[in-house]
């Protein structure tokens, strides 16, 4: 008999001297924060379309594993040292995968970085297989939902494990198939649970916490970039602009999404959960864009401004999608304001890139002011209270 049978909330510690699961979940998120920093730094070291695609693929793999592991923790909990140990092992493998994927030396050596990242990710999925097998075993027998998921994750892990044996490009196709199987809902991986526990509030809380961590990467990225080259020129503008953009994103997310999302998540988790993927991806791209603006703004303002503006528009549109899926009471207003705001941001970016009417500094400031305008305009109008 475990905490599920007793009706105890598994994310709260039930034993003295043992950390609760909330602290374990936050500790687990830290390795993903470190992995994002490593991936973004690899792009800054060698910016190119190929590097951008590579960062996108590895981030998608990380995000999918984070999602699947958190769904398991929410469903089953991590109530003993075996599950905690498997989580620590997964954290180690994920960090190794990010370091291997971002290591420039692997590009120039005899070993292609795909042949390192694929097996490491397969081993990471292996920890998820072990977690499901361990947590769904009752009296020596694996429950049917657990058997389906163990088989499904094992097949996906095999897709990544065999990549070193496949010809170039074929390995990427097989890995992409495995990634789609992880991300796309299916009856095998998303079948009914027998744990008897579902807390929509906790799901919303977990995604809110991870969103804050992803947004915080912008501060880390611009801070490290400023440390590398010193606070001069465009840096003096980008630093406060980045803070305003992150603050506006934080405000728009937590003002519109979590409050309305609980009832929506209680009915159907998957659409709301998956809508976070473009938001987190664009937030990471925005952090990279801010750093690139600081590094190369004076050399190639047009190119860097595009890498800065497009992710920002993606963030705004992703927030609109989340507000709509969450069923916010003023979602119609949010959709209109976010849509108009995204169009204005693109217009400012094009004007700043294609003409000398706006300098790079002024363009960044105007885009920050547009984000502030979106925050103000998306707030619901208050109905005046009349005296009765």
Coordinates of C-alpha atoms in Angstrom, one line a residue:
X1 CA 0.0 0.0 0.0
X2 CA 1.4 3.4 -1.0
X3 CA 0.3 7.0 -0.7
X4 CA -2.1 6.7 -3.6
X5 CA -4.0 4.1 -1.7
X6 CA -4.1 6.2 1.5
X7 CA -5.3 9.2 -0.4
X8 CA -2.2 11.2 0.5
X9 CA -1.1 13.9 -1.9
X10 CA 2.1 12.4 -3.3
X11 CA 3.8 15.7 -4.1
X12 CA 3.9 16.5 -0.4
X13 CA 6.5 14.7 1.7
X14 CA 4.9 12.1 4.1
X15 CA 8.1 11.2 5.9
X16 CA 10.4 13.3 8.2
X17 CA 13.8 13.8 6.7
X18 CA 12.7 13.2 3.1
X19 CA 12.2 16.0 0.6
X20 CA 8.7 16.4 -0.7
X21 CA 7.9 15.9 -4.4
X22 CA 7.4 19.5 -5.1
X23 CA 11.1 20.2 -4.2
X24 CA 12.1 17.2 -6.3
X25 CA 10.2 18.4 -9.3
X26 CA 11.9 21.8 -9.0
X27 CA 15.3 20.2 -8.6
X28 CA 14.5 18.1 -11.7
X29 CA 13.8 21.2 -13.7
X30 CA 17.2 22.7 -13.0
X31 CA 19.0 20.3 -15.3
X32 CA 16.7 21.3 -18.1
X33 CA 17.6 25.0 -17.4
X34 CA 21.3 24.1 -17.6
X35 CA 20.6 22.1 -20.8
X36 CA 18.9 25.1 -22.4
X37 CA 21.9 27.4 -21.5
X38 CA 24.3 24.9 -23.1
X39 CA 22.2 24.6 -26.3
X40 CA 21.8 28.3 -26.7
X41 CA 25.5 28.8 -26.2
X42 CA 26.3 26.3 -28.9
X43 CA 24.2 28.4 -31.3
X44 CA 26.0 31.6 -30.3
X45 CA 29.4 29.9 -30.8
X46 CA 28.4 28.9 -34.4
X47 CA 25.3 30.7 -35.6
X48 CA 23.8 29.1 -38.8
X49 CA 20.6 27.7 -40.2
X50 CA 21.9 24.2 -39.5
X51 CA 22.8 25.0 -35.9
X52 CA 19.4 26.5 -35.4
X53 CA 17.8 23.3 -36.7
X54 CA 20.0 21.2 -34.5
X55 CA 19.2 23.3 -31.4
X56 CA 15.5 22.9 -32.3
X57 CA 15.7 19.1 -32.6
X58 CA 17.6 18.7 -29.3
X59 CA 15.4 21.1 -27.4
X60 CA 12.3 19.2 -28.8
X61 CA 13.8 15.9 -27.5
X62 CA 14.4 17.5 -24.1
X63 CA 11.0 19.1 -23.9
X64 CA 9.2 15.8 -24.9
X65 CA 11.1 13.9 -22.2
X66 CA 10.4 16.6 -19.6
X67 CA 6.7 16.4 -20.5
X68 CA 6.4 12.6 -20.4
X69 CA 8.4 12.3 -17.1
X70 CA 6.2 15.0 -15.5
X71 CA 3.0 13.3 -16.6
X72 CA 4.3 10.1 -14.9
X73 CA 5.3 12.0 -11.7
X74 CA 1.9 13.6 -11.6
X75 CA 0.2 10.3 -12.1
X76 CA 2.3 8.0 -9.9
X77 CA 4.6 10.2 -7.8
X78 CA 8.2 9.6 -6.8
X79 CA 7.8 8.2 -3.4
X80 CA 10.9 6.1 -2.9
X81 CA 14.6 6.0 -3.4
X82 CA 14.4 3.9 -6.6
X83 CA 12.3 6.4 -8.5
X84 CA 14.4 9.3 -7.1
X85 CA 17.6 7.5 -8.2
X86 CA 16.2 7.0 -11.7
X87 CA 15.3 10.7 -12.0
X88 CA 18.8 11.6 -11.0
X89 CA 20.2 9.2 -13.6
X90 CA 17.9 10.8 -16.2
X91 CA 19.1 14.3 -15.3
X92 CA 22.7 13.2 -15.7
X93 CA 22.1 11.7 -19.1
X94 CA 20.1 14.8 -20.3
X95 CA 22.9 17.1 -19.3
X96 CA 25.5 14.9 -21.0
X97 CA 23.3 14.9 -24.2
X98 CA 23.1 18.7 -24.2
X99 CA 26.9 19.0 -23.7
X100 CA 27.5 16.5 -26.5
X101 CA 25.0 18.1 -28.8
X102 CA 26.5 21.6 -28.2
X103 CA 30.2 20.6 -28.3
X104 CA 31.8 22.1 -31.4
X105 CA 34.7 19.7 -31.2
X106 CA 32.4 16.8 -32.2
X107 CA 31.7 18.7 -35.5
X108 CA 35.3 18.5 -36.4
X109 CA 36.3 15.1 -35.0
X110 CA 35.7 11.6 -36.3
X111 CA 32.6 11.1 -34.3
X112 CA 29.4 12.9 -35.5
X113 CA 27.4 14.4 -32.7
X114 CA 24.2 12.6 -33.8
X115 CA 25.9 9.4 -32.9
X116 CA 26.4 10.6 -29.4
X117 CA 23.1 12.4 -28.8
X118 CA 20.9 9.6 -30.1
X119 CA 22.2 6.8 -27.8
X120 CA 22.3 9.2 -24.8
X121 CA 18.7 10.1 -25.4
X122 CA 17.8 6.4 -25.8
X123 CA 19.3 5.8 -22.4
X124 CA 17.3 8.7 -21.0
X125 CA 14.1 7.2 -22.3
X126 CA 15.3 3.9 -20.7
X127 CA 15.0 5.6 -17.3
X128 CA 11.4 6.5 -18.2
X129 CA 10.8 2.8 -19.2
X130 CA 12.2 1.7 -15.8
X131 CA 10.1 4.3 -14.0
X132 CA 6.9 3.1 -15.6
X133 CA 7.7 -0.5 -15.1
X134 CA 8.6 0.0 -11.4
X135 CA 5.7 2.3 -10.6
X136 CA 3.0 0.1 -12.3
X137 CA 4.1 -3.2 -10.9
X138 CA 1.7 -4.7 -8.4
X139 CA 2.5 -8.0 -6.7
X140 CA 5.1 -8.8 -9.4
X141 CA 2.8 -8.1 -12.3
X142 CA 2.9 -5.0 -14.5
X143 CA -0.5 -3.4 -14.9
X144 CA -1.9 -3.2 -18.5
X145 CA -1.5 0.6 -18.9
X146 CA 2.1 0.2 -17.6
X147 CA 2.8 -2.6 -20.1
X148 CA 1.6 -0.5 -23.0
X149 CA 3.7 2.4 -22.1
X150 CA 6.8 0.3 -21.3
X151 CA 6.5 -1.2 -24.8
X152 CA 5.8 2.2 -26.5
X153 CA 8.8 4.0 -24.8
X154 CA 11.0 1.0 -25.6
X155 CA 10.2 1.2 -29.3
X156 CA 10.9 5.0 -29.3
X157 CA 14.1 4.5 -27.4
X158 CA 15.2 2.0 -30.1
X159 CA 14.6 4.6 -32.8
X160 CA 17.3 6.8 -31.2
X161 CA 19.6 4.0 -30.2
X162 CA 20.1 2.7 -33.7
X163 CA 20.9 6.1 -35.2
X164 CA 24.7 5.5 -35.2
X165 CA 24.1 2.4 -37.4
X166 CA 22.1 4.3 -40.1
X167 CA 23.3 6.2 -43.2
X168 CA 23.4 10.0 -43.0
X169 CA 20.0 11.7 -43.2
X170 CA 18.3 8.4 -42.6
X171 CA 19.3 8.6 -39.0
X172 CA 17.7 12.0 -38.7
X173 CA 14.5 10.7 -40.3
X174 CA 14.3 7.8 -37.8
X175 CA 15.0 10.1 -34.9
X176 CA 12.3 12.5 -36.2
X177 CA 9.9 9.6 -36.2
X178 CA 10.8 8.8 -32.6
X179 CA 10.3 12.4 -31.6
X180 CA 6.9 12.6 -33.3
X181 CA 5.8 9.5 -31.4
X182 CA 6.8 11.2 -28.2
X183 CA 5.0 14.4 -28.9
X184 CA 1.9 13.3 -30.7
X185 CA -0.9 11.9 -28.5
X186 CA -1.5 8.1 -28.9
X187 CA -3.6 5.4 -27.3
X188 CA -0.4 3.6 -26.3
X189 CA 1.4 6.4 -24.4
X190 CA -1.8 8.3 -23.3
X191 CA -4.0 5.5 -22.3
X192 CA -6.2 5.5 -19.2
X193 CA -4.4 5.5 -15.8
X194 CA -5.1 3.2 -12.9
X195 CA -3.5 5.5 -10.3
X196 CA -6.8 7.2 -9.5
X197 CA -5.3 10.7 -9.1
X198 CA -5.6 13.7 -11.2
X199 CA -5.0 17.2 -10.0
X200 CA -5.5 19.9 -12.7
X201 CA -4.2 22.5 -10.3
X202 CA -0.8 20.7 -10.0
X203 CA -0.5 20.3 -13.7
X204 CA -1.1 24.0 -14.3
X205 CA 1.4 24.8 -11.5
X206 CA 4.1 22.6 -13.0
X207 CA 3.9 24.2 -16.4
X208 CA 3.8 27.7 -14.8
X209 CA 7.0 26.8 -12.9
X210 CA 8.7 25.5 -16.0
X211 CA 7.6 28.6 -18.0
X212 CA 9.3 30.8 -15.5
X213 CA 12.5 28.8 -15.7
X214 CA 12.5 29.1 -19.5
X215 CA 11.9 32.8 -19.4
X216 CA 14.7 33.2 -16.9
X217 CA 17.1 31.8 -19.5
X218 CA 16.9 35.2 -21.3
X219 CA 18.4 36.9 -18.2
X220 CA 21.2 34.2 -18.0
X221 CA 21.9 34.5 -21.7
X222 CA 22.1 38.3 -22.0
X223 CA 24.1 38.4 -18.8
X224 CA 26.7 36.0 -20.0
X225 CA 26.8 37.8 -23.3
X226 CA 27.3 41.1 -21.7
X227 CA 30.0 39.6 -19.4
X228 CA 31.9 38.4 -22.5
X229 CA 32.0 41.7 -24.4
X230 CA 31.4 44.3 -21.7
X231 CA 28.5 46.8 -21.4
X232 CA 28.9 49.0 -24.4
X233 CA 26.9 50.3 -27.3
X234 CA 23.8 48.2 -28.1
X235 CA 24.2 46.3 -24.8
X236 CA 23.0 49.3 -22.9
X237 CA 19.7 49.2 -24.9
X238 CA 19.3 45.4 -25.1
X239 CA 19.6 44.6 -21.4
X240 CA 16.7 46.8 -20.2
X241 CA 14.7 45.8 -23.4
X242 CA 15.2 42.1 -22.6
X243 CA 14.0 42.7 -19.0
X244 CA 10.9 44.5 -20.3
X245 CA 10.1 41.7 -22.8
X246 CA 10.5 38.9 -20.3
X247 CA 8.4 40.9 -17.7
X248 CA 5.7 41.4 -20.3
X249 CA 5.7 37.8 -21.3
X250 CA 5.5 36.7 -17.6
X251 CA 2.6 39.1 -17.0
X252 CA 0.6 38.0 -20.1
X253 CA 1.1 34.3 -19.2
X254 CA 0.2 34.4 -15.6
X255 CA -2.6 37.0 -16.0
X256 CA -4.5 35.0 -18.6
X257 CA -3.5 31.4 -18.5
X258 CA -3.3 29.7 -15.1
X259 CA -6.5 31.1 -13.5
X260 CA -8.7 30.0 -16.4
X261 CA -6.8 26.8 -17.3
X262 CA -7.7 24.6 -14.3
X263 CA -11.2 23.7 -15.5
X264 CA -9.9 23.3 -19.1
X265 CA -7.1 21.0 -18.1
X266 CA -9.5 18.9 -15.9
X267 CA -11.5 18.2 -19.1
X268 CA -8.6 17.6 -21.5
X269 CA -4.9 18.0 -20.7
X270 CA -3.2 17.4 -24.0
X271 CA -4.2 20.5 -26.1
X272 CA -3.3 22.9 -23.2
X273 CA 0.0 21.1 -22.5
X274 CA 1.1 21.0 -26.2
X275 CA 0.4 24.7 -26.6
X276 CA 3.3 25.3 -24.3
X277 CA 5.8 23.8 -26.7
X278 CA 5.8 26.8 -29.2
X279 CA 5.8 29.2 -26.3
X280 CA 8.9 27.7 -24.7
X281 CA 10.6 27.2 -28.0
X282 CA 10.1 30.9 -29.0
X283 CA 11.1 32.0 -25.5
X284 CA 14.5 30.2 -25.9
X285 CA 14.8 31.6 -29.5
X286 CA 14.1 35.1 -28.1
X287 CA 17.0 34.7 -25.5
X288 CA 19.3 33.7 -28.3
X289 CA 18.1 36.6 -30.4
X290 CA 18.8 39.1 -27.6
X291 CA 22.3 37.7 -27.2
X292 CA 22.9 37.9 -31.0
X293 CA 21.7 41.4 -31.0
X294 CA 24.3 42.3 -28.4
X295 CA 27.1 40.5 -30.2
X296 CA 26.5 41.4 -33.8
X297 CA 24.0 44.3 -33.8
X298 CA 26.5 46.8 -35.1
X299 CA 27.7 44.5 -37.9
X300 CA 24.6 43.0 -39.3
X301 CA 21.6 44.7 -37.8
X302 CA 19.1 43.5 -40.4
X303 CA 19.9 39.8 -39.9
X304 CA 20.1 40.0 -36.1
X305 CA 16.9 42.1 -35.8
X306 CA 15.1 39.3 -37.7
X307 CA 16.3 36.7 -35.3
X308 CA 15.2 38.9 -32.5
X309 CA 11.7 39.9 -33.8
X310 CA 10.4 36.6 -35.2
X311 CA 10.7 34.7 -31.9
X312 CA 9.0 37.7 -30.1
X313 CA 6.1 37.5 -32.5
X314 CA 6.0 33.7 -31.9
X315 CA 5.8 34.3 -28.1
X316 CA 2.9 36.7 -28.5
X317 CA 0.9 34.4 -30.8
X318 CA 1.7 31.4 -28.5
X319 CA 0.3 33.3 -25.5
X320 CA -2.8 34.1 -27.6
X321 CA -3.2 30.4 -28.4
X322 CA -2.8 29.4 -24.7
X323 CA -5.3 32.0 -23.6
X324 CA -7.8 30.7 -26.1
X325 CA -7.3 27.0 -25.2
X326 CA -7.5 27.9 -21.5
X327 CA -10.9 29.4 -22.0
X328 CA -10.1 32.8 -20.4
X329 CA -13.3 34.8 -20.0
X330 CA -11.9 37.7 -22.0
X331 CA -10.2 35.5 -24.6
X332 CA -11.8 37.3 -27.5
X333 CA -10.2 40.6 -26.4
X334 CA -6.8 38.8 -25.9
X335 CA -6.9 37.3 -29.4
X336 CA -7.6 40.6 -31.0
X337 CA -5.0 42.5 -28.9
X338 CA -2.3 39.8 -29.4
X339 CA -3.0 39.6 -33.1
X340 CA -2.8 43.3 -33.7
X341 CA 0.3 43.5 -31.4
X342 CA 2.1 40.7 -33.4
X343 CA 1.3 42.6 -36.7
X344 CA 2.7 45.8 -35.2
X345 CA 5.8 44.1 -34.0
X346 CA 6.4 42.7 -37.5
X347 CA 5.8 46.1 -39.1
X348 CA 8.3 47.7 -36.7
X349 CA 10.9 45.0 -37.4
X350 CA 10.5 45.4 -41.2
X351 CA 10.7 49.1 -41.0
X352 CA 13.8 49.0 -38.8
X353 CA 15.4 46.4 -41.1
X354 CA 14.6 47.9 -44.5
X355 CA 15.2 51.6 -44.0
X356 CA 17.1 54.1 -42.0
X357 CA 14.0 55.6 -40.6
X358 CA 14.5 53.8 -37.3
X359 CA 17.9 53.0 -35.8
X360 CA 18.5 49.6 -34.3
X361 CA 18.4 51.1 -30.8
X362 CA 15.2 52.9 -31.4
X363 CA 13.6 49.8 -33.0
X364 CA 14.4 47.7 -30.0
X365 CA 12.9 50.3 -27.7
X366 CA 9.7 50.6 -29.8
X367 CA 9.2 46.8 -29.8
X368 CA 9.5 46.8 -26.0
X369 CA 6.9 49.6 -25.8
X370 CA 4.6 47.6 -28.1
X371 CA 4.9 44.6 -25.7
X372 CA 4.0 46.9 -22.8
X373 CA 1.0 48.1 -24.9
X374 CA -0.1 44.5 -25.4
X375 CA -0.1 44.0 -21.6
X376 CA -2.1 47.1 -21.0
X377 CA -4.6 46.6 -23.8
X378 CA -5.2 42.9 -23.0
X379 CA -6.4 43.6 -19.5
X380 CA -10.1 43.1 -19.1
X381 CA -12.2 46.2 -18.8
X382 CA -13.8 46.6 -15.4
X383 CA -17.5 47.0 -15.2
X384 CA -18.3 50.0 -13.0
X385 CA -20.2 49.1 -9.9
X386 CA -23.4 51.1 -9.4
X387 CA -24.8 51.8 -6.1
X388 CA -27.8 49.8 -5.3

